[in-house]
């Protein structure tokens, strides 16, 4: 039996177990352990697990696992939480450049705790498909625009799962975002997300709302886009280029420590 110290963070309800792994003791291949730590009944409970490690060129590296136990692609909300955790560990001040699954990211923390995360540029045209708009914001995302007043009642688990496991996406999987546009100008875009790797609806997805904001810009949304998830509000700023790509993409929102403790595993 081992005792593991952990921290628990959340960003708009997307929650993460955080481990200070600067001594690089955690075995990345131990998916049973990651699953156990993320288990809401037998473990700590989270949508994912993040290791904070030292990096030779950057302030730190974040290694992200989905709750299924496997290494994931970029996690936007998790990155914002990792930045807040790195500040708590004394690794950074209010500005950082760190390494994540899709390369290096810059981030800034405001006095009120809002974390602004620079995403990678999204190059090329969005792919409009039978199922919706598909784009990669560090993780793969399908964006499906819903008719007015249908999002609240939608069975996101069933509909998202059916798309994630259909013939088009089964092999690599995709996250699926269901979106309702503002009823009146100035109101937020509403988003609910089925997450690959969690294999359920989560309260919020950072790379997901980023994908939604970029797709919504083709439907009249202007930067910064205000998005409302079941777990809270996020903002996405960007420059849309004439060739269909997006640069200077920033995801902004809160990231909070919930509790810390030890667990025997
Ligand atoms: N919740 C995350 C998304 C994490 C990645 C995703 N589950 C995947 O591996 O596809 C976010 O906030 O971006």
Short mmCIF file of C-alpha atoms and ligand atoms in Angstrom, two decimals:
data_model
loop_
_atom_site.label_atom_id
_atom_site.label_comp_id
_atom_site.label_asym_id
_atom_site.label_seq_id
_atom_site.Cartn_x
_atom_site.Cartn_y
_atom_site.Cartn_z
CA UNK A 1 0.00 0.00 0.00
CA UNK A 2 1.21 3.51 -0.90
CA UNK A 3 0.01 6.91 0.30
CA UNK A 4 -0.41 9.49 -2.42
CA UNK A 5 -0.83 13.25 -1.77
CA UNK A 6 -3.21 14.95 -4.17
CA UNK A 7 -4.97 18.23 -4.90
CA UNK A 8 -8.40 18.57 -6.44
CA UNK A 9 -9.16 21.46 -8.83
CA UNK A 10 -12.15 22.45 -10.91
CA UNK A 11 -12.70 24.85 -13.80
CA UNK A 12 -16.39 25.56 -14.56
CA UNK A 13 -17.23 22.16 -13.10
CA UNK A 14 -14.73 20.15 -15.16
CA UNK A 15 -12.78 18.56 -12.30
CA UNK A 16 -9.30 17.15 -12.00
CA UNK A 17 -7.05 15.28 -9.59
CA UNK A 18 -3.70 17.10 -9.55
CA UNK A 19 -0.46 15.39 -8.60
CA UNK A 20 2.82 17.15 -7.96
CA UNK A 21 5.02 14.74 -9.92
CA UNK A 22 8.19 16.82 -10.08
CA UNK A 23 10.11 13.74 -8.97
CA UNK A 24 8.55 11.79 -11.84
CA UNK A 25 7.48 8.81 -9.76
CA UNK A 26 4.03 8.28 -11.30
CA UNK A 27 3.83 5.39 -13.76
CA UNK A 28 2.00 6.77 -16.85
CA UNK A 29 1.11 3.27 -17.99
CA UNK A 30 -0.81 2.47 -14.79
CA UNK A 31 -4.29 3.12 -16.18
CA UNK A 32 -5.88 1.10 -13.33
CA UNK A 33 -4.52 3.63 -10.83
CA UNK A 34 -5.64 6.66 -12.88
CA UNK A 35 -9.12 5.13 -13.17
CA UNK A 36 -9.25 4.43 -9.45
CA UNK A 37 -8.20 7.96 -8.52
CA UNK A 38 -10.86 9.41 -10.87
CA UNK A 39 -13.57 7.00 -9.66
CA UNK A 40 -16.30 9.00 -7.86
CA UNK A 41 -17.23 6.10 -5.55
CA UNK A 42 -13.99 4.21 -4.91
CA UNK A 43 -11.46 7.01 -5.35
CA UNK A 44 -11.23 10.81 -5.25
CA UNK A 45 -13.48 11.44 -8.24
CA UNK A 46 -12.70 13.54 -11.32
CA UNK A 47 -13.11 13.91 -15.09
CA UNK A 48 -9.34 13.56 -15.47
CA UNK A 49 -5.96 13.43 -13.77
CA UNK A 50 -3.05 15.82 -14.31
CA UNK A 51 0.62 15.38 -13.44
CA UNK A 52 2.76 18.47 -13.01
CA UNK A 53 6.35 17.75 -14.00
CA UNK A 54 9.49 19.78 -14.52
CA UNK A 55 10.50 20.61 -18.10
CA UNK A 56 13.89 21.63 -19.43
CA UNK A 57 12.74 24.53 -21.65
CA UNK A 58 9.46 25.55 -20.03
CA UNK A 59 8.18 26.45 -16.55
CA UNK A 60 6.54 23.02 -16.21
CA UNK A 61 4.89 20.22 -18.16
CA UNK A 62 1.34 18.98 -17.69
CA UNK A 63 0.54 15.36 -18.46
CA UNK A 64 -3.21 14.79 -18.85
CA UNK A 65 -5.17 11.54 -18.49
CA UNK A 66 -8.88 11.12 -19.13
CA UNK A 67 -10.96 9.40 -16.42
CA UNK A 68 -10.77 6.16 -18.48
CA UNK A 69 -7.12 5.95 -17.39
CA UNK A 70 -5.47 6.74 -20.72
CA UNK A 71 -3.35 9.70 -21.82
CA UNK A 72 -5.57 12.31 -23.46
CA UNK A 73 -5.00 15.10 -25.95
CA UNK A 74 -5.19 18.77 -24.85
CA UNK A 75 -7.53 19.58 -21.98
CA UNK A 76 -8.40 23.30 -21.96
CA UNK A 77 -10.06 23.48 -18.53
CA UNK A 78 -7.39 21.13 -17.16
CA UNK A 79 -4.67 23.43 -18.51
CA UNK A 80 -6.20 26.42 -16.74
CA UNK A 81 -6.32 24.38 -13.51
CA UNK A 82 -2.73 23.19 -14.05
CA UNK A 83 -1.60 26.83 -14.35
CA UNK A 84 -3.37 27.70 -11.07
CA UNK A 85 -1.79 24.63 -9.41
CA UNK A 86 1.68 25.52 -10.73
CA UNK A 87 1.26 28.96 -9.16
CA UNK A 88 0.25 27.35 -5.86
CA UNK A 89 3.37 25.15 -6.03
CA UNK A 90 5.49 28.29 -6.52
CA UNK A 91 6.64 27.23 -9.99
CA UNK A 92 5.29 30.37 -11.68
CA UNK A 93 4.05 33.88 -10.96
CA UNK A 94 1.18 35.37 -12.96
CA UNK A 95 2.57 34.47 -16.39
CA UNK A 96 3.86 31.18 -17.75
CA UNK A 97 4.88 29.17 -20.77
CA UNK A 98 4.34 25.46 -20.22
CA UNK A 99 4.26 22.23 -22.20
CA UNK A 100 1.09 20.22 -22.87
CA UNK A 101 0.09 17.35 -25.17
CA UNK A 102 -0.19 19.58 -28.28
CA UNK A 103 2.91 21.72 -27.66
CA UNK A 104 3.75 24.83 -25.67
CA UNK A 105 1.13 27.22 -24.29
CA UNK A 106 1.29 30.67 -22.76
CA UNK A 107 -1.04 31.61 -19.89
CA UNK A 108 -1.73 34.56 -17.62
CA UNK A 109 -3.53 34.74 -14.26
CA UNK A 110 -5.56 37.83 -13.32
CA UNK A 111 -5.86 39.11 -9.74
CA UNK A 112 -9.41 37.63 -9.53
CA UNK A 113 -8.07 34.15 -10.46
CA UNK A 114 -9.23 34.16 -14.09
CA UNK A 115 -6.79 32.14 -16.20
CA UNK A 116 -6.27 33.15 -19.83
CA UNK A 117 -4.85 30.27 -21.88
CA UNK A 118 -3.43 30.74 -25.36
CA UNK A 119 -4.51 27.85 -27.60
CA UNK A 120 -2.65 26.68 -30.69
CA UNK A 121 -3.66 28.40 -33.94
CA UNK A 122 -6.43 26.48 -35.69
CA UNK A 123 -5.33 26.21 -39.29
CA UNK A 124 -7.34 25.38 -42.40
CA UNK A 125 -11.04 25.44 -43.12
CA UNK A 126 -13.51 23.85 -40.73
CA UNK A 127 -14.83 20.55 -42.02
CA UNK A 128 -18.60 20.65 -42.36
CA UNK A 129 -19.93 17.13 -42.28
CA UNK A 130 -23.16 15.21 -42.08
CA UNK A 131 -22.98 15.28 -38.27
CA UNK A 132 -21.92 18.92 -37.77
CA UNK A 133 -18.74 21.01 -37.94
CA UNK A 134 -15.55 19.11 -37.08
CA UNK A 135 -12.43 20.90 -35.87
CA UNK A 136 -9.36 20.27 -33.74
CA UNK A 137 -8.58 22.71 -30.92
CA UNK A 138 -5.92 20.46 -29.38
CA UNK A 139 -8.58 17.76 -29.02
CA UNK A 140 -11.04 16.64 -31.70
CA UNK A 141 -14.50 18.23 -31.51
CA UNK A 142 -17.74 17.91 -33.37
CA UNK A 143 -19.99 20.96 -33.02
CA UNK A 144 -23.70 20.45 -33.61
CA UNK A 145 -25.99 23.49 -33.66
CA UNK A 146 -29.42 22.73 -32.19
CA UNK A 147 -32.80 24.28 -32.98
CA UNK A 148 -33.91 26.97 -30.50
CA UNK A 149 -35.07 25.82 -27.04
CA UNK A 150 -34.02 22.17 -27.47
CA UNK A 151 -30.70 22.05 -25.61
CA UNK A 152 -32.03 21.81 -22.04
CA UNK A 153 -34.08 18.70 -22.79
CA UNK A 154 -31.52 17.00 -25.05
CA UNK A 155 -30.20 13.59 -23.98
CA UNK A 156 -26.52 14.56 -24.43
CA UNK A 157 -25.28 11.21 -23.13
CA UNK A 158 -27.28 9.14 -25.64
CA UNK A 159 -26.90 11.48 -28.64
CA UNK A 160 -23.22 12.22 -27.97
CA UNK A 161 -22.36 8.58 -27.46
CA UNK A 162 -24.14 7.56 -30.67
CA UNK A 163 -22.02 10.04 -32.66
CA UNK A 164 -18.73 9.28 -30.83
CA UNK A 165 -19.10 5.55 -31.57
CA UNK A 166 -20.54 5.78 -35.09
CA UNK A 167 -18.62 4.58 -38.15
CA UNK A 168 -17.13 8.01 -38.91
CA UNK A 169 -15.60 8.59 -35.45
CA UNK A 170 -15.37 5.16 -33.80
CA UNK A 171 -11.64 4.60 -34.42
CA UNK A 172 -10.17 7.81 -32.97
CA UNK A 173 -13.26 9.05 -31.17
CA UNK A 174 -14.42 12.64 -30.85
CA UNK A 175 -15.87 14.96 -28.25
CA UNK A 176 -19.36 16.12 -29.18
CA UNK A 177 -20.68 19.62 -28.40
CA UNK A 178 -24.35 20.54 -28.69
CA UNK A 179 -24.95 24.28 -29.04
CA UNK A 180 -27.82 26.71 -28.88
CA UNK A 181 -27.30 30.26 -30.14
CA UNK A 182 -28.36 33.36 -28.15
CA UNK A 183 -32.12 34.01 -28.18
CA UNK A 184 -31.37 37.75 -28.13
CA UNK A 185 -28.11 39.49 -29.07
CA UNK A 186 -25.61 39.81 -26.21
CA UNK A 187 -26.68 36.61 -24.45
CA UNK A 188 -24.22 33.69 -24.22
CA UNK A 189 -24.00 30.70 -26.55
CA UNK A 190 -25.13 27.65 -24.56
CA UNK A 191 -23.05 24.48 -24.78
CA UNK A 192 -23.35 20.92 -23.47
CA UNK A 193 -20.55 18.43 -24.18
CA UNK A 194 -20.18 14.65 -24.35
CA UNK A 195 -16.50 13.99 -23.61
CA UNK A 196 -14.42 11.26 -25.17
CA UNK A 197 -12.36 9.47 -22.50
CA UNK A 198 -14.86 10.37 -19.78
CA UNK A 199 -17.55 8.79 -21.97
CA UNK A 200 -20.25 10.92 -20.41
CA UNK A 201 -21.54 14.46 -20.37
CA UNK A 202 -19.25 16.72 -18.31
CA UNK A 203 -20.23 20.09 -16.81
CA UNK A 204 -17.86 21.94 -19.16
CA UNK A 205 -15.13 21.37 -21.75
CA UNK A 206 -12.52 24.05 -22.54
CA UNK A 207 -11.31 22.78 -25.91
CA UNK A 208 -15.02 22.15 -26.65
CA UNK A 209 -16.21 25.72 -26.05
CA UNK A 210 -13.19 26.93 -28.05
CA UNK A 211 -14.33 24.78 -30.99
CA UNK A 212 -17.88 26.10 -30.55
CA UNK A 213 -16.75 29.75 -30.53
CA UNK A 214 -14.73 29.28 -33.75
CA UNK A 215 -17.58 27.44 -35.47
CA UNK A 216 -20.06 30.07 -34.22
CA UNK A 217 -17.95 32.84 -35.77
CA UNK A 218 -19.18 31.53 -39.13
CA UNK A 219 -22.70 32.17 -37.82
CA UNK A 220 -22.17 35.74 -36.74
CA UNK A 221 -20.51 35.39 -33.32
CA UNK A 222 -17.78 37.98 -32.78
CA UNK A 223 -14.69 37.78 -30.58
CA UNK A 224 -14.71 37.51 -27.58
CA UNK A 225 -17.49 34.92 -27.59
CA UNK A 226 -19.35 34.40 -24.31
CA UNK A 227 -20.23 30.73 -23.73
CA UNK A 228 -22.38 29.22 -20.99
CA UNK A 229 -21.88 25.59 -19.95
CA UNK A 230 -23.81 23.75 -17.21
CA UNK A 231 -20.76 24.37 -14.95
CA UNK A 232 -20.28 28.09 -15.64
CA UNK A 233 -19.24 30.77 -18.10
CA UNK A 234 -16.16 30.92 -20.32
CA UNK A 235 -14.92 33.40 -22.95
CA UNK A 236 -13.01 32.70 -26.15
CA UNK A 237 -11.16 35.45 -28.03
CA UNK A 238 -9.56 34.98 -31.48
CA UNK A 239 -8.60 36.57 -34.78
CA UNK A 240 -10.44 35.05 -37.75
CA UNK A 241 -8.32 35.11 -40.91
CA UNK A 242 -9.63 35.36 -44.48
CA UNK A 243 -8.22 31.89 -45.31
CA UNK A 244 -10.54 30.33 -42.70
CA UNK A 245 -7.91 29.82 -40.00
CA UNK A 246 -7.85 31.31 -36.48
CA UNK A 247 -4.93 32.88 -34.62
CA UNK A 248 -4.47 34.48 -31.18
CA UNK A 249 -7.02 32.09 -29.71
CA UNK A 250 -7.49 32.55 -25.93
CA UNK A 251 -9.71 30.55 -23.56
CA UNK A 252 -10.52 32.46 -20.35
CA UNK A 253 -12.27 31.45 -17.15
CA UNK A 254 -11.93 30.50 -13.49
CA UNK A 255 -9.80 27.69 -12.04
CA UNK A 256 -10.14 26.84 -8.37
CA UNK A 257 -8.63 24.51 -5.80
CA UNK A 258 -11.41 22.51 -4.14
CA UNK A 259 -9.51 20.43 -1.56
CA UNK A 260 -6.34 18.46 -0.98
CA UNK A 261 -5.59 15.25 0.87
CA UNK A 262 -3.97 11.84 0.83
CA UNK A 263 -5.29 8.55 -0.49
CA UNK A 264 -4.05 5.04 0.18
CA UNK A 265 -3.73 3.01 -3.01
N1 LIG B 1 -12.26 18.53 -20.69
C1 LIG B 1 -11.24 18.82 -21.61
C2 LIG B 1 -11.17 18.00 -22.84
C3 LIG B 1 -10.27 16.84 -22.61
C4 LIG B 1 -9.92 16.08 -23.82
C5 LIG B 1 -10.93 15.08 -24.19
N2 LIG B 1 -11.67 14.43 -23.19
C6 LIG B 1 -10.27 14.09 -25.15
O1 LIG B 1 -9.30 13.40 -24.81
O2 LIG B 1 -10.71 14.03 -26.26
C7 LIG B 1 -11.18 20.30 -21.94
O3 LIG B 1 -11.52 21.09 -21.07
O4 LIG B 1 -10.70 20.64 -23.00
#
